[in-house]
Coordinates of N, CA and C in Angstrom, one line a residue:
H282 N 3.0 3.3 8.6 CA 3.9 4.4 8.7 C 3.2 5.7 8.3
C283 N 2.5 5.7 7.2 CA 1.8 6.9 6.8 C 0.7 7.3 7.8
R284 N 0.0 6.3 8.2 CA -1.1 6.6 9.2 C -0.5 7.3 10.5
A285 N 0.7 6.8 10.9 CA 1.3 7.4 12.1 C 1.7 8.9 11.8
R286 N 1.9 9.2 10.6 CA 2.3 10.5 10.2 C 1.1 11.4 9.8
G287 N -0.1 10.8 9.9 CA -1.3 11.5 9.6 C -1.6 11.6 8.1
A288 N -1.1 10.6 7.3 CA -1.3 10.6 5.9 C -1.9 9.3 5.5
R289 N -2.5 9.3 4.3 CA -3.0 8.0 3.7 C -2.0 7.6 2.6
L290 N -1.6 6.3 2.7 CA -0.6 5.7 1.7 C -1.2 5.9 0.3
S291 N -2.5 5.6 0.2 CA -3.1 5.7 -1.2 C -3.0 7.1 -1.7
S292 N -3.2 8.1 -0.9 CA -3.1 9.5 -1.3 C -1.7 9.9 -1.7
L293 N -0.7 9.4 -0.9 CA 0.7 9.7 -1.2 C 1.0 9.0 -2.5
A294 N 0.6 7.8 -2.8 CA 0.9 7.1 -4.0 C 0.3 7.8 -5.2
L295 N -0.9 8.2 -5.1 CA -1.6 8.9 -6.2 C -0.9 10.2 -6.5
A296 N -0.6 11.0 -5.5 CA 0.1 12.3 -5.7 C 1.4 12.1 -6.3
W297 N 2.1 11.0 -6.0 CA 3.4 10.7 -6.5 C 3.3 10.3 -8.0
A298 N 2.4 9.3 -8.2 CA 2.2 8.8 -9.6 C 1.7 9.8 -10.6
S299 N 0.9 10.7 -10.1 CA 0.3 11.7 -11.0 C 1.4 12.7 -11.5
R300 N 2.5 12.7 -10.9 CA 3.6 13.7 -11.2 C 4.8 13.0 -12.0
L301 N 4.7 11.8 -12.2 CA 5.8 11.1 -12.9 C 5.8 11.4 -14.4
P302 N 6.9 11.8 -14.9 CA 7.0 12.1 -16.3 C 6.7 10.9 -17.1
G303 N 6.0 11.0 -18.2 CA 5.7 9.9 -19.1 C 4.5 9.1 -18.6
I304 N 3.9 9.4 -17.5 CA 2.7 8.7 -17.0 C 1.5 9.6 -17.3
D305 N 0.7 9.2 -18.2 CA -0.4 10.1 -18.6 C -1.7 9.7 -17.9
V306 N -1.8 8.5 -17.4 CA -3.0 8.0 -16.7 C -2.6 7.2 -15.5
T307 N -3.4 7.5 -14.4 CA -3.2 6.7 -13.2 C -4.6 6.2 -12.8
L308 N -4.8 4.9 -12.8 CA -6.1 4.3 -12.5 C -6.2 4.0 -11.0
V309 N -7.3 4.4 -10.5 CA -7.5 4.2 -9.0 C -8.9 3.7 -8.8
G310 N -9.2 3.1 -7.6 CA -10.5 2.6 -7.3 C -11.4 3.8 -6.9
M311 N -12.7 3.6 -7.2 CA -13.7 4.6 -7.0 C -14.9 4.0 -6.4
A312 N -14.8 3.4 -5.1 CA -15.8 2.6 -4.5 C -17.0 3.4 -4.1
D313 N -16.8 4.7 -3.8 CA -17.9 5.5 -3.3 C -17.6 7.0 -3.4
A314 N -18.5 7.9 -3.2 CA -18.3 9.3 -3.4 C -17.1 9.8 -2.5
A315 N -17.0 9.3 -1.3 CA -15.9 9.7 -0.4 C -14.6 9.4 -1.0
T316 N -14.4 8.2 -1.6 CA -13.2 7.8 -2.2 C -12.9 8.7 -3.4
V317 N -13.9 9.0 -4.2 CA -13.7 9.9 -5.3 C -13.1 11.2 -4.9
A318 N -13.7 11.8 -3.8 CA -13.3 13.1 -3.3 C -11.9 13.0 -2.8
Q319 N -11.5 11.9 -2.1 CA -10.1 11.7 -1.6 C -9.1 11.6 -2.7
N320 N -9.5 10.9 -3.8 CA -8.6 10.7 -4.9 C -8.4 12.0 -5.7
V321 N -9.5 12.8 -5.9 CA -9.3 14.1 -6.6 C -8.4 15.0 -5.8
A322 N -8.6 15.0 -4.5 CA -7.8 15.9 -3.6 C -6.3 15.5 -3.7
A323 N -6.1 14.2 -3.6 CA -4.7 13.7 -3.6 C -4.0 13.9 -4.9
A324 N -4.8 13.8 -6.0 CA -4.1 14.1 -7.4 C -3.7 15.5 -7.5
G325 N -4.3 16.4 -6.8 CA -3.9 17.8 -6.9 C -2.8 18.2 -5.8
Q326 N -2.3 17.3 -5.0 CA -1.3 17.6 -4.0 C 0.1 17.3 -4.5
T327 N 1.0 18.0 -3.9 CA 2.4 17.6 -4.0 C 2.8 16.7 -2.9
P328 N 3.4 15.5 -3.2 CA 3.7 14.6 -2.2 C 4.8 15.2 -1.2
D329 N 4.6 14.9 0.1 CA 5.6 15.3 1.1 C 6.9 14.6 0.8
P330 N 7.9 15.3 0.4 CA 9.2 14.6 0.1 C 9.8 13.8 1.2
Q331 N 9.7 14.3 2.4 CA 10.3 13.5 3.5 C 9.5 12.2 3.7
L332 N 8.2 12.2 3.7 CA 7.4 11.0 3.8 C 7.6 10.1 2.7
L333 N 7.7 10.7 1.5 CA 7.9 9.8 0.3 C 9.2 9.1 0.4
A334 N 10.3 9.8 0.9 CA 11.6 9.2 1.0 C 11.5 8.1 2.1
E335 N 10.8 8.3 3.2 CA 10.7 7.3 4.2 C 9.9 6.0 3.7
V336 N 8.9 6.2 3.0 CA 8.1 5.1 2.4 C 9.0 4.4 1.4
A337 N 9.7 5.1 0.5 CA 10.6 4.5 -0.4 C 11.7 3.6 0.3
A338 N 12.2 4.1 1.4 CA 13.2 3.3 2.2 C 12.6 2.1 2.7
I339 N 11.3 2.2 3.2 CA 10.6 1.0 3.7 C 10.4 -0.1 2.7
L340 N 10.1 0.4 1.5 CA 9.8 -0.5 0.3 C 11.0 -0.9 -0.5
A341 N 12.1 -0.4 -0.2 CA 13.4 -0.7 -0.9 C 13.6 -2.2 -1.1
P342 N 13.5 -3.0 -0.1 CA 13.8 -4.4 -0.2 C 12.9 -5.1 -1.3
V343 N 11.8 -4.6 -1.6 CA 10.9 -5.3 -2.6 C 10.8 -4.5 -3.9
R344 N 11.6 -3.4 -4.1 CA 11.5 -2.7 -5.3 C 12.0 -3.5 -6.5
G345 N 11.2 -3.5 -7.5 CA 11.6 -4.3 -8.7 C 11.2 -5.8 -8.6
V346 N 10.6 -6.2 -7.5 CA 10.2 -7.6 -7.4 C 8.8 -7.7 -8.1
G347 N 8.6 -8.7 -8.8 CA 7.3 -8.9 -9.5 C 6.7 -10.2 -9.1
W348 N 5.4 -10.3 -9.2 CA 4.7 -11.5 -8.9 C 3.9 -11.9 -10.2
P349 N 4.4 -12.6 -11.1 CA 3.7 -12.9 -12.3 C 2.5 -13.8 -12.0
S350 N 1.4 -13.5 -12.7 CA 0.2 -14.3 -12.6 C -0.5 -14.4 -13.9
G351 N -1.4 -15.3 -14.0 CA -2.1 -15.5 -15.3 C -1.5 -16.6 -16.1
R352 N -1.9 -16.7 -17.3 CA -1.4 -17.7 -18.2 C -0.4 -17.1 -19.2
W353 N 0.7 -17.9 -19.3 CA 1.7 -17.5 -20.2 C 1.7 -18.4 -21.5
G354 N 1.9 -17.8 -22.6 CA 2.0 -18.6 -23.8 C 0.7 -18.8 -24.4

């Protein structure tokens, strides 16, 4: 959906997460210099509210669903 709108989902997610109250750190992958540049640019952007709403609607069926992994106890 984001690609069809000319956006990167990872950039939208980073821009959104970096503006959440109470979130002081957002960890992202830094595989190469190009990815670092994309992440820095995304962190300084304001997410497109319409695109964000559309993506939220797409993801609504799985919101709050978790997939526990690892060892318990």
